[in-house]
mmCIF file of C-alpha atoms in Angstrom:
data_model
loop_
_atom_site.group_PDB
_atom_site.id
_atom_site.type_symbol
_atom_site.label_atom_id
_atom_site.label_comp_id
_atom_site.label_asym_id
_atom_site.label_seq_id
_atom_site.Cartn_x
_atom_site.Cartn_y
_atom_site.Cartn_z
ATOM 1 C CA UNK A 243 0.856 16.399 -51.019
ATOM 2 C CA UNK A 244 1.847 12.773 -50.337
ATOM 3 C CA UNK A 245 5.166 13.891 -48.840
ATOM 4 C CA UNK A 246 3.411 16.262 -46.566
ATOM 5 C CA UNK A 247 1.028 13.611 -45.427
ATOM 6 C CA UNK A 248 3.939 11.226 -44.697
ATOM 7 C CA UNK A 249 5.745 13.986 -42.795
ATOM 8 C CA UNK A 250 2.667 14.471 -40.615
ATOM 9 C CA UNK A 251 2.404 10.666 -40.053
ATOM 10 C CA UNK A 252 6.090 10.560 -38.987
ATOM 11 C CA UNK A 253 5.684 13.490 -36.614
ATOM 12 C CA UNK A 254 2.620 11.853 -35.150
ATOM 13 C CA UNK A 255 4.382 8.597 -34.449
ATOM 14 C CA UNK A 256 7.395 10.422 -33.026
ATOM 15 C CA UNK A 257 5.073 12.380 -30.650
ATOM 16 C CA UNK A 258 3.342 9.080 -29.722
ATOM 17 C CA UNK A 259 6.737 7.469 -28.888
ATOM 18 C CA UNK A 260 7.741 10.455 -26.798
ATOM 19 C CA UNK A 261 4.546 10.236 -24.849
ATOM 20 C CA UNK A 262 5.103 6.557 -24.087
ATOM 21 C CA UNK A 263 8.665 7.239 -23.030
ATOM 22 C CA UNK A 264 7.650 10.025 -20.742
ATOM 23 C CA UNK A 265 4.825 7.836 -19.350
ATOM 24 C CA UNK A 266 7.252 4.986 -18.712
ATOM 25 C CA UNK A 267 9.783 7.254 -17.049
ATOM 26 C CA UNK A 268 7.035 8.833 -14.857
ATOM 27 C CA UNK A 269 5.714 5.301 -13.957
ATOM 28 C CA UNK A 270 9.372 4.161 -12.947
ATOM 29 C CA UNK A 271 9.818 7.287 -10.847
ATOM 30 C CA UNK A 272 6.434 6.695 -9.183
ATOM 31 C CA UNK A 273 7.274 3.163 -8.368
ATOM 32 C CA UNK A 274 10.633 4.269 -6.833
ATOM 33 C CA UNK A 275 8.915 6.792 -4.729
ATOM 34 C CA UNK A 276 6.400 4.307 -3.399
ATOM 35 C CA UNK A 277 8.814 1.459 -3.274
ATOM 36 C CA UNK A 278 8.481 0.793 0.581
ATOM 37 C CA UNK A 279 4.668 0.833 0.334
ATOM 38 C CA UNK A 280 4.654 -1.534 -2.732
ATOM 39 C CA UNK A 281 7.198 -3.826 -1.088
ATOM 40 C CA UNK A 282 4.998 -4.162 2.027
ATOM 41 C CA UNK A 283 2.039 -4.917 -0.300
ATOM 42 C CA UNK A 284 4.061 -7.721 -2.140
ATOM 43 C CA UNK A 285 5.022 -9.156 1.270
ATOM 44 C CA UNK A 286 1.457 -9.291 2.473
ATOM 45 C CA UNK A 287 0.392 -11.092 -0.814
ATOM 46 C CA UNK A 288 3.092 -13.731 -0.116
ATOM 47 C CA UNK A 289 1.990 -14.238 3.541
ATOM 48 C CA UNK A 290 -1.719 -13.510 3.689
ATOM 49 C CA UNK A 291 -3.822 -16.298 2.126
ATOM 50 C CA UNK A 292 -6.763 -13.773 1.620
ATOM 51 C CA UNK A 293 -4.586 -11.750 -0.813
ATOM 52 C CA UNK A 294 -2.784 -14.544 -2.792
ATOM 53 C CA UNK A 295 -4.586 -13.173 -5.961
ATOM 54 C CA UNK A 296 -2.748 -9.890 -5.492
ATOM 55 C CA UNK A 297 0.233 -11.088 -7.577
ATOM 56 C CA UNK A 298 -2.029 -11.435 -10.555
ATOM 57 C CA UNK A 299 -3.765 -8.091 -10.367
ATOM 58 C CA UNK A 300 -0.884 -5.927 -11.810
ATOM 59 C CA UNK A 301 -0.380 -8.651 -14.484
ATOM 60 C CA UNK A 302 -4.043 -8.407 -15.492
ATOM 61 C CA UNK A 303 -4.080 -4.688 -15.404
ATOM 62 C CA UNK A 304 -0.904 -4.632 -17.643
ATOM 63 C CA UNK A 305 -2.568 -6.949 -20.043
ATOM 64 C CA UNK A 306 -5.713 -4.688 -20.214
ATOM 65 C CA UNK A 307 -3.460 -1.712 -21.010
ATOM 66 C CA UNK A 308 -1.617 -3.617 -23.673
ATOM 67 C CA UNK A 309 -4.942 -4.583 -25.327
ATOM 68 C CA UNK A 310 -5.733 -0.815 -25.512
ATOM 69 C CA UNK A 311 -2.382 0.066 -27.114
ATOM 70 C CA UNK A 312 -3.836 0.875 -30.598
ATOM 71 C CA UNK A 313 -6.627 2.943 -29.034
ATOM 72 C CA UNK A 314 -4.110 4.792 -26.867
ATOM 73 C CA UNK A 315 -1.916 5.502 -29.954
ATOM 74 C CA UNK A 316 -4.875 7.027 -31.717
ATOM 75 C CA UNK A 317 -5.489 9.499 -28.816
ATOM 76 C CA UNK A 318 -3.608 12.795 -29.106
ATOM 77 C CA UNK A 319 -2.134 13.641 -25.578
ATOM 78 C CA UNK A 320 -3.830 16.637 -23.954
ATOM 79 C CA UNK A 321 -2.130 17.182 -20.577
ATOM 80 C CA UNK A 322 -4.503 18.322 -17.799
ATOM 81 C CA UNK A 323 -3.233 20.208 -14.864
ATOM 82 C CA UNK A 324 -5.960 18.773 -12.645
ATOM 83 C CA UNK A 325 -3.931 15.635 -12.799
ATOM 84 C CA UNK A 326 -1.100 17.331 -11.051
ATOM 85 C CA UNK A 327 -3.568 18.238 -8.222
ATOM 86 C CA UNK A 328 -4.362 14.492 -7.854
ATOM 87 C CA UNK A 329 -0.622 13.643 -7.759
ATOM 88 C CA UNK A 330 -0.150 16.172 -4.932
ATOM 89 C CA UNK A 331 -3.311 14.731 -3.089
ATOM 90 C CA UNK A 332 -1.724 11.299 -3.346
ATOM 91 C CA UNK A 333 1.605 12.579 -1.926
ATOM 92 C CA UNK A 334 -0.241 14.342 0.973
ATOM 93 C CA UNK A 335 -2.350 11.233 1.591
ATOM 94 C CA UNK A 336 0.800 9.021 1.644
ATOM 95 C CA UNK A 337 2.458 11.418 4.101
ATOM 96 C CA UNK A 338 -0.575 11.533 6.394
ATOM 97 C CA UNK A 339 -0.918 7.718 6.309
ATOM 98 C CA UNK A 340 2.788 7.124 7.179
ATOM 99 C CA UNK A 341 2.442 9.581 10.119
ATOM 100 C CA UNK A 342 -0.545 7.456 11.361
ATOM 101 C CA UNK A 343 0.884 4.131 10.242
ATOM 102 C CA UNK A 344 -2.379 3.580 8.150
ATOM 103 C CA UNK A 345 -1.671 0.922 5.477
ATOM 104 C CA UNK A 346 -4.734 1.222 3.472
ATOM 105 C CA UNK A 347 -4.389 4.959 2.970
ATOM 106 C CA UNK A 348 -0.663 4.688 2.113
ATOM 107 C CA UNK A 349 -1.335 1.973 -0.499
ATOM 108 C CA UNK A 350 -4.326 3.681 -2.114
ATOM 109 C CA UNK A 351 -2.294 6.903 -2.228
ATOM 110 C CA UNK A 352 -0.186 5.172 -4.930
ATOM 111 C CA UNK A 353 -3.328 4.540 -7.010
ATOM 112 C CA UNK A 354 -4.450 8.199 -6.512
ATOM 113 C CA UNK A 355 -1.068 9.433 -7.612
ATOM 114 C CA UNK A 356 -0.980 7.016 -10.582
ATOM 115 C CA UNK A 357 -4.421 8.186 -11.717
ATOM 116 C CA UNK A 358 -3.269 11.812 -11.392
ATOM 117 C CA UNK A 359 -0.088 11.040 -13.547
ATOM 118 C CA UNK A 360 -2.289 9.568 -16.275
ATOM 119 C CA UNK A 361 -4.557 12.615 -16.350
ATOM 120 C CA UNK A 362 -1.654 15.036 -16.178
ATOM 121 C CA UNK A 363 0.370 13.478 -18.902
ATOM 122 C CA UNK A 364 -2.408 12.158 -21.284
ATOM 123 C CA UNK A 365 -5.545 14.136 -20.401
ATOM 124 C CA UNK A 366 -9.118 13.078 -19.876
ATOM 125 C CA UNK A 367 -9.258 10.887 -23.041
ATOM 126 C CA UNK A 368 -6.311 8.799 -21.833
ATOM 127 C CA UNK A 369 -7.940 8.531 -18.295
ATOM 128 C CA UNK A 370 -11.175 7.306 -19.861
ATOM 129 C CA UNK A 371 -9.312 4.717 -21.959
ATOM 130 C CA UNK A 372 -7.464 3.440 -18.779
ATOM 131 C CA UNK A 373 -10.258 3.735 -16.301
ATOM 132 C CA UNK A 374 -10.952 -0.065 -16.204
ATOM 133 C CA UNK A 375 -7.295 -1.079 -15.712
ATOM 134 C CA UNK A 376 -6.953 1.487 -13.000
ATOM 135 C CA UNK A 377 -10.133 0.179 -11.332
ATOM 136 C CA UNK A 378 -8.727 -3.371 -11.402
ATOM 137 C CA UNK A 379 -5.749 -2.325 -9.432
ATOM 138 C CA UNK A 380 -7.969 -1.637 -6.511
ATOM 139 C CA UNK A 381 -8.106 -5.467 -6.025
ATOM 140 C CA UNK A 382 -4.415 -5.632 -5.163
ATOM 141 C CA UNK A 383 -5.012 -3.555 -1.844
ATOM 142 C CA UNK A 384 -6.205 -5.479 1.028
ATOM 143 C CA UNK A 385 -9.545 -4.381 2.832
ATOM 144 C CA UNK A 386 -8.887 -2.078 5.814
ATOM 145 C CA UNK A 387 -8.724 -4.021 9.045
ATOM 146 C CA UNK A 388 -11.654 -2.375 10.709
ATOM 147 C CA UNK A 389 -13.930 -3.150 7.675
ATOM 148 C CA UNK A 390 -12.537 -6.546 7.404
ATOM 149 C CA UNK A 391 -13.550 -7.386 11.018
ATOM 150 C CA UNK A 392 -16.997 -6.154 10.418
ATOM 151 C CA UNK A 393 -17.439 -8.238 7.323
ATOM 152 C CA UNK A 394 -15.937 -11.489 8.494
ATOM 153 C CA UNK A 395 -17.820 -12.130 11.657
ATOM 154 C CA UNK A 396 -21.395 -11.986 9.998
ATOM 155 C CA UNK A 397 -20.043 -14.204 7.301
ATOM 156 C CA UNK A 398 -18.775 -16.648 9.932
ATOM 157 C CA UNK A 399 -22.172 -16.844 11.544
ATOM 158 C CA UNK A 400 -23.902 -17.184 8.163
ATOM 159 C CA UNK A 401 -21.632 -20.022 7.103
ATOM 160 C CA UNK A 402 -22.066 -21.845 10.416
ATOM 161 C CA UNK A 403 -25.871 -21.385 10.190
ATOM 162 C CA UNK A 404 -26.085 -22.801 6.641
ATOM 163 C CA UNK A 405 -23.706 -25.652 7.503
ATOM 164 C CA UNK A 406 -25.754 -26.359 10.644
ATOM 165 C CA UNK A 407 -28.961 -26.675 8.587
ATOM 166 C CA UNK A 408 -27.261 -28.899 5.902
ATOM 167 C CA UNK A 409 -25.918 -31.256 8.443
ATOM 168 C CA UNK A 410 -29.268 -31.603 10.106
ATOM 169 C CA UNK A 411 -30.820 -32.528 6.659
ATOM 170 C CA UNK A 412 -28.210 -35.243 6.389
ATOM 171 C CA UNK A 413 -29.288 -36.581 9.778
ATOM 172 C CA UNK A 414 -26.046 -35.733 11.413
ATOM 173 C CA UNK A 415 -26.653 -34.563 14.990
ATOM 174 C CA UNK A 416 -25.057 -31.117 15.468
ATOM 175 C CA UNK A 417 -25.548 -28.139 17.881
ATOM 176 C CA UNK A 418 -24.662 -24.640 16.859
ATOM 177 C CA UNK A 419 -23.451 -22.072 19.321
ATOM 178 C CA UNK A 420 -22.642 -18.882 17.407
ATOM 179 C CA UNK A 421 -19.884 -19.826 14.979
ATOM 180 C CA UNK A 422 -19.229 -23.127 16.692
ATOM 181 C CA UNK A 423 -20.600 -26.477 15.562
ATOM 182 C CA UNK A 424 -20.626 -29.173 18.185
ATOM 183 C CA UNK A 425 -20.660 -32.671 16.625
ATOM 184 C CA UNK A 426 -20.695 -36.013 18.487
ATOM 185 C CA UNK A 427 -17.041 -36.715 17.716
ATOM 186 C CA UNK A 428 -15.544 -33.232 17.819
ATOM 187 C CA UNK A 429 -16.183 -29.535 17.847
ATOM 188 C CA UNK A 430 -15.670 -27.251 14.784
ATOM 189 C CA UNK A 431 -15.072 -23.565 15.069
ATOM 190 C CA UNK A 432 -15.800 -21.468 11.905
ATOM 191 C CA UNK A 433 -12.918 -19.109 12.193
ATOM 192 C CA UNK A 434 -12.093 -15.977 10.056
ATOM 193 C CA UNK A 435 -10.328 -18.145 7.412
ATOM 194 C CA UNK A 436 -13.637 -20.042 6.973
ATOM 195 C CA UNK A 437 -15.754 -16.902 6.677
ATOM 196 C CA UNK A 438 -15.714 -16.986 2.843
ATOM 197 C CA UNK A 439 -14.095 -13.507 2.418
ATOM 198 C CA UNK A 440 -11.063 -15.161 0.873
ATOM 199 C CA UNK A 441 -13.091 -16.932 -1.818
ATOM 200 C CA UNK A 442 -15.201 -13.797 -2.273
ATOM 201 C CA UNK A 443 -12.207 -11.582 -3.061
ATOM 202 C CA UNK A 444 -10.630 -14.066 -5.413
ATOM 203 C CA UNK A 445 -13.827 -14.978 -7.071
ATOM 204 C CA UNK A 446 -14.984 -11.344 -7.605
ATOM 205 C CA UNK A 447 -11.536 -10.489 -9.148
ATOM 206 C CA UNK A 448 -11.813 -13.587 -11.516
ATOM 207 C CA UNK A 449 -15.426 -12.768 -12.339
ATOM 208 C CA UNK A 450 -14.442 -9.219 -13.261
ATOM 209 C CA UNK A 451 -11.655 -10.347 -15.583
ATOM 210 C CA UNK A 452 -13.738 -13.236 -17.037
ATOM 211 C CA UNK A 453 -16.728 -11.026 -17.821
ATOM 212 C CA UNK A 454 -14.422 -8.475 -19.507
ATOM 213 C CA UNK A 455 -12.874 -11.199 -21.787
ATOM 214 C CA UNK A 456 -15.997 -13.199 -22.716
ATOM 215 C CA UNK A 457 -18.936 -10.782 -22.192
ATOM 216 C CA UNK A 458 -19.674 -7.440 -23.966
ATOM 217 C CA UNK A 459 -23.042 -6.684 -22.431
ATOM 218 C CA UNK A 460 -22.634 -4.270 -19.521
ATOM 219 C CA UNK A 461 -25.639 -5.482 -17.662
ATOM 220 C CA UNK A 462 -24.335 -9.037 -17.851
ATOM 221 C CA UNK A 463 -21.030 -7.993 -16.491
ATOM 222 C CA UNK A 464 -22.785 -6.273 -13.546
ATOM 223 C CA UNK A 465 -24.899 -9.352 -12.811
ATOM 224 C CA UNK A 466 -21.821 -11.616 -12.875
ATOM 225 C CA UNK A 467 -19.938 -9.391 -10.579
ATOM 226 C CA UNK A 468 -22.825 -9.305 -8.035
ATOM 227 C CA UNK A 469 -23.462 -12.998 -8.396
ATOM 228 C CA UNK A 470 -20.032 -13.801 -6.872
ATOM 229 C CA UNK A 471 -21.543 -12.805 -3.439
ATOM 230 C CA UNK A 472 -24.143 -15.539 -3.043
ATOM 231 C CA UNK A 473 -21.968 -18.104 -4.910
ATOM 232 C CA UNK A 474 -19.013 -17.494 -2.489
ATOM 233 C CA UNK A 475 -21.327 -17.683 0.479
ATOM 234 C CA UNK A 476 -22.911 -20.987 -0.658
ATOM 235 C CA UNK A 477 -19.527 -22.483 -1.668
ATOM 236 C CA UNK A 478 -18.045 -21.669 1.751
ATOM 237 C CA UNK A 479 -21.011 -23.055 3.526
ATOM 238 C CA UNK A 480 -20.532 -26.210 1.460
ATOM 239 C CA UNK A 481 -16.963 -26.413 2.678
ATOM 240 C CA UNK A 482 -17.942 -26.104 6.301
ATOM 241 C CA UNK A 483 -20.597 -28.717 5.711
ATOM 242 C CA UNK A 484 -18.079 -31.108 4.101
ATOM 243 C CA UNK A 485 -15.625 -30.540 6.987
ATOM 244 C CA UNK A 486 -18.553 -31.422 9.397
ATOM 245 C CA UNK A 487 -19.280 -34.612 7.398
ATOM 246 C CA UNK A 488 -15.660 -35.569 7.377
ATOM 247 C CA UNK A 489 -15.381 -34.876 11.098
ATOM 248 C CA UNK A 490 -18.231 -37.248 11.799
ATOM 249 C CA UNK A 491 -17.165 -40.179 9.585
ATOM 250 C CA UNK A 492 -13.451 -39.559 8.834
ATOM 251 C CA UNK A 493 -12.037 -37.254 11.472
ATOM 252 C CA UNK A 494 -8.422 -37.475 10.182
ATOM 253 C CA UNK A 495 -9.590 -35.707 6.878
ATOM 254 C CA UNK A 496 -11.215 -32.784 8.620
ATOM 255 C CA UNK A 497 -7.992 -31.059 9.365
ATOM 256 C CA UNK A 498 -4.517 -30.552 8.022
ATOM 257 C CA UNK A 499 -3.623 -30.928 4.343
ATOM 258 C CA UNK A 500 -7.006 -32.276 3.401
ATOM 259 C CA UNK A 501 -8.868 -29.398 5.034
ATOM 260 C CA UNK A 502 -6.702 -26.911 3.182
ATOM 261 C CA UNK A 503 -7.134 -28.803 -0.141
ATOM 262 C CA UNK A 504 -10.828 -28.761 0.375
ATOM 263 C CA UNK A 505 -10.727 -25.057 0.134
ATOM 264 C CA UNK A 506 -9.235 -25.137 -3.259
ATOM 265 C CA UNK A 507 -11.689 -27.757 -4.354
ATOM 266 C CA UNK A 508 -14.677 -25.650 -3.192
ATOM 267 C CA UNK A 509 -13.171 -22.602 -4.853
ATOM 268 C CA UNK A 510 -12.970 -24.442 -8.208
ATOM 269 C CA UNK A 511 -16.505 -25.652 -7.714
ATOM 270 C CA UNK A 512 -17.623 -21.943 -7.054
ATOM 271 C CA UNK A 513 -15.849 -20.859 -10.230
ATOM 272 C CA UNK A 514 -17.590 -23.591 -12.175
ATOM 273 C CA UNK A 515 -20.981 -22.460 -10.714
ATOM 274 C CA UNK A 516 -20.125 -18.987 -11.971
ATOM 275 C CA UNK A 517 -19.389 -20.169 -15.418
ATOM 276 C CA UNK A 518 -22.489 -22.264 -15.507
ATOM 277 C CA UNK A 519 -24.608 -19.411 -14.338
ATOM 278 C CA UNK A 520 -23.141 -17.191 -17.030
ATOM 279 C CA UNK A 521 -23.976 -19.804 -19.696
ATOM 280 C CA UNK A 522 -27.551 -20.281 -18.314
ATOM 281 C CA UNK A 523 -28.152 -16.531 -18.138
ATOM 282 C CA UNK A 524 -26.845 -15.980 -21.688
ATOM 283 C CA UNK A 525 -29.112 -18.687 -22.923
ATOM 284 C CA UNK A 526 -32.125 -17.278 -21.170
ATOM 285 C CA UNK A 527 -31.310 -13.847 -22.562
ATOM 286 C CA UNK A 528 -31.002 -15.239 -26.140
ATOM 287 C CA UNK A 529 -34.354 -17.036 -25.727
ATOM 288 C CA UNK A 530 -35.952 -13.836 -24.463
ATOM 289 C CA UNK A 531 -34.646 -11.874 -27.499
ATOM 290 C CA UNK A 532 -35.860 -14.574 -29.846
ATOM 291 C CA UNK A 533 -39.355 -14.488 -28.329
ATOM 292 C CA UNK A 534 -39.419 -10.721 -28.178
ATOM 293 C CA UNK A 535 -38.332 -10.454 -31.823
#
């Protein structure tokens, strides 16, 4: 009886190893098929300041998969042919996107195909176990240009409006014309890079990973995810305000290296605000439970 049980255990481990080998081979082939698309994606990460966090997204997704390795080993593979349909849909999407030179569709086609491969090789249980890492991979794909344009301009106006009001509160004379702030010494233009979309994307990605590591309550994770929107907007308006103050009193610090460095400082402040908000919310929730109990 013991020998029979040991034989079953050995066979199970061998089947698990075979599944992982097949999955790795399928993943390598998929990367090879989508190599031109992935290379263009990496190139944009290295040249586009808005997508600098893209290099960390696959690493984080891989870490999340590694954390689930014991759970995945316990799942018996149950291949689902619906996954092959998703793989074919990804291939068709990629072909159509290349015909129309549409980068967003060609890049998300890789994710559609990858999701289909997981479903086809492992089944629904595998797909459920890997749903979050697959979702995280969406953050490595830049927002489509048409949507990016519609988002950034309202954010530019909002940042300039908040900065205008803040400068007036500090008794600094300023005139706002759309996204342009006219100061006594110089004129500041709140361009796309100052819209806040950059800090919004990076902060959202970090909030998602942070909440996964340090928070188990789903409602808290959702709140932290949503909280990145106002935090990023306020932090970016603070950056524009700081630039306005420097332009008034120390014009040489309002541009060049110091202006770029202020973006990193403001981003770190926004991250600190997010962490403080989490601690405060967790404390309030604990106090509520204590009073309710």
